[in-house]
């Protein structure tokens, strides 16, 4: 059996309430070791470290302490995991990952009520990421990290908040030389595409930025007694991506490159349905263009990561929508630590969708093409 099947079998042992936080060590480790120890994965033979992980998170001690001081001990229903640069490097070494492009997960700085406090914490996080990780002088850490900037946006977004975000975006990209910008799907019920974000969109477009959209827990949702990361995260990402289509964001700001977390939530599967109020499906229907990809062209231009979505049910839908060149490898570590208990192939399910050559593109060359500064830092050729 492959690791995926064994983990499914082991999941009930972990009690759903742990929310990926802490499975029983013996059962989970045994299942994973068995799955990764002897069974052939069918994946291409990898030499050394070559993967680029575009969706993973950092939780510096100063940030963790501040979260705890404000009563935040879990994120998306998952206990805030342990993180350090050394732990990140150890994880990368075990799974053939050369570089992680790190970002701050929800709540970002939205938990801070003061605009000044949000700016100060965002600046501290971005300066730390740039100085201590992306452009570090440490021999052990050099070349192992890229970074998305966090924005000083709160739960009550207004013109002042957006103005501060514009200032920090320019500082992060121009001065700190970060690789892109992280943004949440929604802030206090305001989704990307809301007119309040227009000045920020303009600034991101001017910079030609790669913008990573990470979901946030919506303000209200049906409580099924399950952690929001299981499904609400995917729905919130979808809401943002669809809202931006109909609010004209993709059309007005064409230089922004969007990277959608978790395979775009549910968007690839419902991309045709959510395009029905545009001309594309109607034209395809009228001309009888069987087999034509009649979802919105804007959705096909987005980039999608593999985090928590490497299975063919998700990846084949993404591939049909956007093509292999728009898929980027991701692990969502350290929030997914319970899925990575033994060294080996971090996403064997990708073999069910991609050929060995395509997997290499998904896991490396696609990212190098979209992050040229990172490629230069690690001395890699862009493909």
XYZ file of C-alpha atoms in Angstrom:
383
model
C 0.000 0.000 0.000
C 1.125 3.544 -0.664
C 1.519 5.997 2.175
C -1.770 7.714 1.355
C -3.803 4.578 1.945
C -1.984 3.752 5.146
C -2.486 7.240 6.485
C -6.184 6.993 5.728
C -6.254 3.786 7.721
C -4.311 5.368 10.563
C -6.392 8.545 10.714
C -9.135 7.209 13.014
C -6.429 6.319 15.541
C -5.506 9.958 15.727
C -8.916 11.258 16.870
C -10.266 13.939 14.598
C -10.135 16.510 17.380
C -6.343 16.609 17.118
C -6.797 18.416 13.787
C -3.418 17.288 12.428
C -1.831 18.513 15.627
C -0.715 15.306 17.330
C -1.477 11.796 16.175
C -0.591 8.859 18.436
C 3.097 8.592 17.671
C 3.481 4.831 17.510
C 0.560 4.052 15.198
C 1.147 6.962 12.845
C 4.895 6.479 12.661
C 4.534 2.762 12.011
C 2.005 3.349 9.234
C 4.132 5.983 7.577
C 7.382 4.067 7.880
C 5.771 1.022 6.314
C 4.351 3.119 3.497
C 7.575 4.883 2.671
C 10.129 2.229 3.493
C 9.756 -0.461 0.861
C 6.849 0.238 -1.450
C 7.861 1.620 -4.848
C 6.357 5.043 -5.457
C 6.788 5.177 -9.216
C 8.184 8.694 -8.822
C 11.299 9.759 -10.736
C 14.555 9.122 -8.908
C 15.551 12.361 -7.192
C 19.136 13.212 -6.416
C 19.783 15.504 -3.486
C 17.443 18.428 -2.903
C 15.640 19.928 -5.872
C 12.068 20.699 -4.814
C 10.835 24.260 -4.313
C 8.054 24.472 -1.722
C 5.952 27.585 -2.363
C 3.431 27.213 0.471
C 4.761 26.770 3.961
C 4.721 28.963 7.026
C 6.991 30.595 9.554
C 6.107 31.171 13.197
C 8.981 33.027 14.877
C 9.079 32.884 18.670
C 8.251 36.581 19.061
C 5.150 36.121 16.901
C 4.060 32.943 18.700
C 4.361 34.697 22.056
C 2.295 37.631 20.842
C -0.404 35.312 19.492
C -0.541 33.488 22.831
C -0.724 36.783 24.706
C -3.873 37.537 22.701
C -5.381 34.126 23.422
C -4.588 32.563 20.023
C -3.387 28.981 20.414
C -4.854 27.368 17.296
C -5.195 28.399 13.653
C -7.936 27.019 11.449
C -8.670 24.472 14.154
C -5.042 23.275 14.267
C -2.871 23.938 17.348
C -0.143 26.449 16.511
C 2.751 24.149 15.587
C 6.373 24.374 16.619
C 8.609 26.159 14.117
C 12.209 27.266 13.871
C 14.645 27.736 10.979
C 16.509 24.590 12.029
C 13.326 22.517 12.130
C 12.434 23.838 8.680
C 15.847 22.894 7.267
C 15.624 19.433 8.810
C 12.202 18.970 7.215
C 13.488 20.118 3.834
C 16.460 17.787 4.020
C 14.223 14.789 4.750
C 11.981 15.457 1.765
C 14.347 16.615 -0.951
C 13.319 20.269 -0.710
C 15.933 22.847 -1.603
C 13.995 25.987 -0.698
C 10.803 26.979 1.103
C 8.988 30.204 0.220
C 7.555 31.015 3.630
C 4.532 33.115 4.538
C 2.513 34.034 7.613
C -0.730 32.091 7.918
C -3.905 33.486 9.361
C -4.469 35.483 11.485
C -1.511 37.451 10.147
C -1.716 40.647 12.187
C -5.509 40.943 12.082
C -5.741 40.046 15.783
C -4.193 43.403 16.738
C -6.792 46.127 17.268
C -4.477 49.088 16.751
C -3.374 50.063 13.241
C 0.001 51.129 14.655
C 0.466 47.729 16.301
C -0.425 45.964 13.059
C 2.114 48.009 11.129
C 4.805 47.371 13.741
C 4.227 43.613 13.793
C 4.040 43.328 9.999
C 7.286 45.267 9.687
C 8.953 43.097 12.321
C 7.837 39.889 10.623
C 8.895 41.046 7.167
C 12.254 42.365 8.348
C 12.912 39.094 10.160
C 11.944 37.017 7.125
C 14.144 39.061 4.812
C 17.171 39.490 7.073
C 17.257 36.165 8.908
C 15.901 33.815 6.235
C 15.740 35.092 2.645
C 18.980 37.109 2.676
C 20.674 35.449 5.641
C 24.436 35.200 5.982
C 24.120 31.906 7.873
C 25.834 29.105 5.958
C 23.227 26.580 7.153
C 20.257 28.706 6.091
C 21.602 30.421 2.973
C 19.531 29.555 -0.092
C 16.965 27.599 1.899
C 14.269 30.271 2.122
C 12.244 32.645 0.027
C 9.543 34.826 1.490
C 6.120 36.389 0.988
C 5.502 39.630 2.865
C 2.643 39.875 5.356
C 0.381 42.937 5.146
C -0.697 45.147 8.088
C -4.394 44.655 7.378
C -6.964 44.172 10.132
C -10.446 42.787 10.492
C -11.990 46.207 9.842
C -10.267 47.211 6.628
C -10.484 50.905 5.803
C -8.574 53.425 3.680
C -5.937 53.905 6.372
C -5.314 50.171 6.636
C -4.950 49.869 2.885
C -2.621 52.866 2.767
C -0.387 51.208 5.361
C -0.473 47.985 3.326
C 0.616 49.836 0.183
C 3.562 51.363 2.046
C 4.625 47.990 3.465
C 4.266 46.246 0.102
C 6.652 48.704 -1.506
C 9.126 48.399 1.370
C 8.981 44.605 1.346
C 9.495 44.220 -2.401
C 11.845 47.129 -3.139
C 13.907 47.395 0.053
C 13.671 43.987 1.695
C 13.827 42.218 -1.688
C 11.185 39.666 -0.767
C 9.849 37.262 -3.376
C 6.225 38.311 -3.291
C 3.316 39.270 -1.103
C 0.966 37.158 0.983
C -2.664 38.182 1.253
C -5.717 36.553 2.807
C -8.891 35.639 0.963
C -10.905 37.925 3.220
C -10.512 40.399 6.034
C -13.427 40.827 8.394
C -15.912 39.750 5.750
C -14.409 41.915 2.988
C -13.193 39.695 0.167
C -10.482 40.385 -2.359
C -12.226 42.302 -5.116
C -13.863 44.707 -2.685
C -13.291 48.311 -3.873
C -11.535 49.165 -0.605
C -8.516 47.147 -1.799
C -8.151 49.059 -5.095
C -5.069 51.124 -4.092
C -3.358 47.954 -2.912
C -4.181 46.156 -6.157
C -2.720 49.093 -8.094
C 0.504 48.936 -6.075
C 0.808 45.173 -6.574
C 0.208 45.596 -10.299
C 2.838 48.331 -10.537
C 5.331 45.952 -8.927
C 4.334 42.991 -11.102
C 4.168 41.045 -7.868
C 3.568 37.368 -7.263
C 0.707 37.417 -4.754
C -0.020 34.340 -2.667
C -3.668 34.043 -1.626
C -4.069 32.119 1.616
C -7.515 31.358 3.009
C -8.843 32.689 6.267
C -11.621 31.392 8.467
C -14.817 33.187 7.404
C -16.633 35.288 9.961
C -19.672 33.010 9.995
C -20.075 29.444 8.797
C -22.158 26.380 9.736
C -20.587 24.722 12.748
C -20.302 21.004 12.028
C -17.953 20.423 14.904
C -14.992 20.048 12.549
C -11.915 22.254 12.187
C -12.360 24.992 9.547
C -9.202 24.028 7.669
C -10.910 20.845 6.419
C -13.295 22.634 4.076
C -14.012 26.260 5.038
C -10.512 27.285 3.967
C -11.162 25.922 0.481
C -14.515 27.691 0.236
C -13.073 31.030 1.339
C -10.331 30.842 -1.286
C -12.983 30.106 -3.911
C -15.089 33.081 -2.826
C -12.134 35.414 -3.233
C -11.114 34.072 -6.651
C -14.645 34.258 -8.032
C -15.275 37.701 -6.539
C -12.128 39.070 -8.191
C -13.337 37.790 -11.560
C -16.639 39.640 -11.389
C -15.142 42.747 -9.775
C -12.721 43.072 -12.704
C -9.530 42.637 -10.677
C -7.848 40.262 -13.133
C -8.690 42.555 -16.051
C -7.675 45.856 -14.421
C -4.455 44.568 -12.839
C -2.997 42.149 -15.414
C 0.590 42.320 -14.131
C -0.256 40.671 -10.811
C 0.520 36.956 -10.787
C -1.828 35.158 -8.422
C -0.916 31.950 -6.594
C -3.965 30.241 -5.083
C -3.414 28.042 -2.042
C -4.604 24.447 -1.769
C -5.172 23.972 -5.511
C -7.438 27.010 -5.606
C -9.875 25.631 -3.066
C -12.852 24.323 -5.014
C -12.387 26.646 -7.988
C -10.943 24.213 -10.575
C -13.854 21.813 -10.114
C -16.492 24.567 -10.432
C -14.601 26.892 -12.777
C -17.124 26.379 -15.586
C -20.112 27.000 -13.330
C -18.561 30.099 -11.775
C -17.817 31.465 -15.252
C -21.424 31.290 -16.418
C -22.032 35.039 -16.095
C -19.143 35.752 -18.467
C -19.166 35.404 -22.249
C -16.786 32.452 -22.450
C -19.239 29.598 -21.685
C -21.962 31.117 -23.872
C -19.649 31.395 -26.873
C -18.439 27.815 -26.419
C -22.040 26.636 -26.142
C -23.205 28.502 -29.239
C -20.415 27.326 -31.508
C -20.629 23.770 -30.223
C -16.972 23.725 -29.297
C -16.875 20.300 -27.681
C -13.784 19.846 -25.540
C -13.015 23.559 -25.452
C -11.935 24.807 -22.032
C -14.846 27.165 -21.567
C -14.017 28.394 -18.080
C -12.925 31.992 -17.714
C -9.480 32.685 -19.215
C -8.700 34.574 -15.991
C -8.963 31.345 -14.019
C -6.624 29.620 -16.464
C -3.978 32.284 -15.864
C -3.864 31.736 -12.113
C -1.224 29.577 -10.443
C -2.239 26.766 -8.099
C -0.242 24.982 -5.414
C -0.428 21.326 -4.390
C -0.676 21.857 -0.614
C -3.053 19.313 0.953
C -4.256 18.610 -2.610
C -1.783 16.248 -4.353
C -4.403 13.569 -5.018
C -5.650 13.149 -8.602
C -9.159 14.284 -7.685
C -7.719 17.770 -7.238
C -4.666 17.772 -9.473
C -6.372 16.491 -12.607
C -8.959 19.224 -12.277
C -6.242 21.862 -11.891
C -4.351 20.440 -14.840
C -7.461 20.507 -17.040
C -8.098 24.123 -16.092
C -4.655 25.734 -16.101
C -2.107 23.278 -17.487
C 0.882 21.690 -15.803
C 2.966 24.866 -16.056
C 0.627 26.636 -13.625
C 0.970 24.047 -10.846
C 3.551 24.573 -8.080
C 4.606 22.153 -5.374
C 3.731 22.898 -1.742
C 3.532 21.148 1.633
C 1.828 23.633 4.011
C 4.394 22.670 6.646
C 4.523 22.922 9.685
C 0.722 22.809 9.946
C 0.829 19.460 8.140
C 3.579 17.952 10.292
C 1.444 14.888 11.102
C 1.455 13.945 7.421
C 5.260 13.928 7.236
C 6.584 11.493 9.806
C 9.221 9.678 7.761
C 11.628 10.738 5.050
C 10.844 10.079 1.413
C 8.613 11.313 -1.374
C 6.469 14.102 0.108
C 3.676 13.754 -2.465
C 3.641 10.316 -4.138
C 0.053 10.951 -5.289
C 1.382 13.397 -7.896
C 2.494 10.375 -9.932
C -1.163 9.668 -10.656
C -1.528 12.962 -12.537
C 1.917 13.918 -13.826
C 4.651 12.143 -15.753
C 8.171 12.146 -14.231
C 9.174 15.112 -16.387
C 5.995 16.971 -15.473
C 6.567 16.267 -11.802
C 9.994 17.848 -12.042
C 8.375 20.939 -13.573
C 5.699 21.059 -10.866
C 8.220 20.546 -8.096
C 10.963 22.822 -9.403
C 11.123 24.548 -12.764
C 7.649 26.119 -12.636
C 8.605 27.862 -9.401
C 12.000 28.962 -10.707
C 10.273 30.603 -13.665
C 7.951 32.592 -11.390
C 10.538 33.481 -8.740
C 13.550 34.696 -10.747
C 15.204 36.400 -7.771
C 15.015 33.169 -5.797
C 16.430 31.251 -8.761
C 19.337 33.690 -8.878
C 19.992 33.366 -5.127
C 20.254 29.587 -5.299
C 22.198 29.639 -8.555
C 19.541 27.726 -10.442
C 18.778 27.954 -14.129
C 15.263 29.027 -14.975
C 13.401 26.710 -17.329
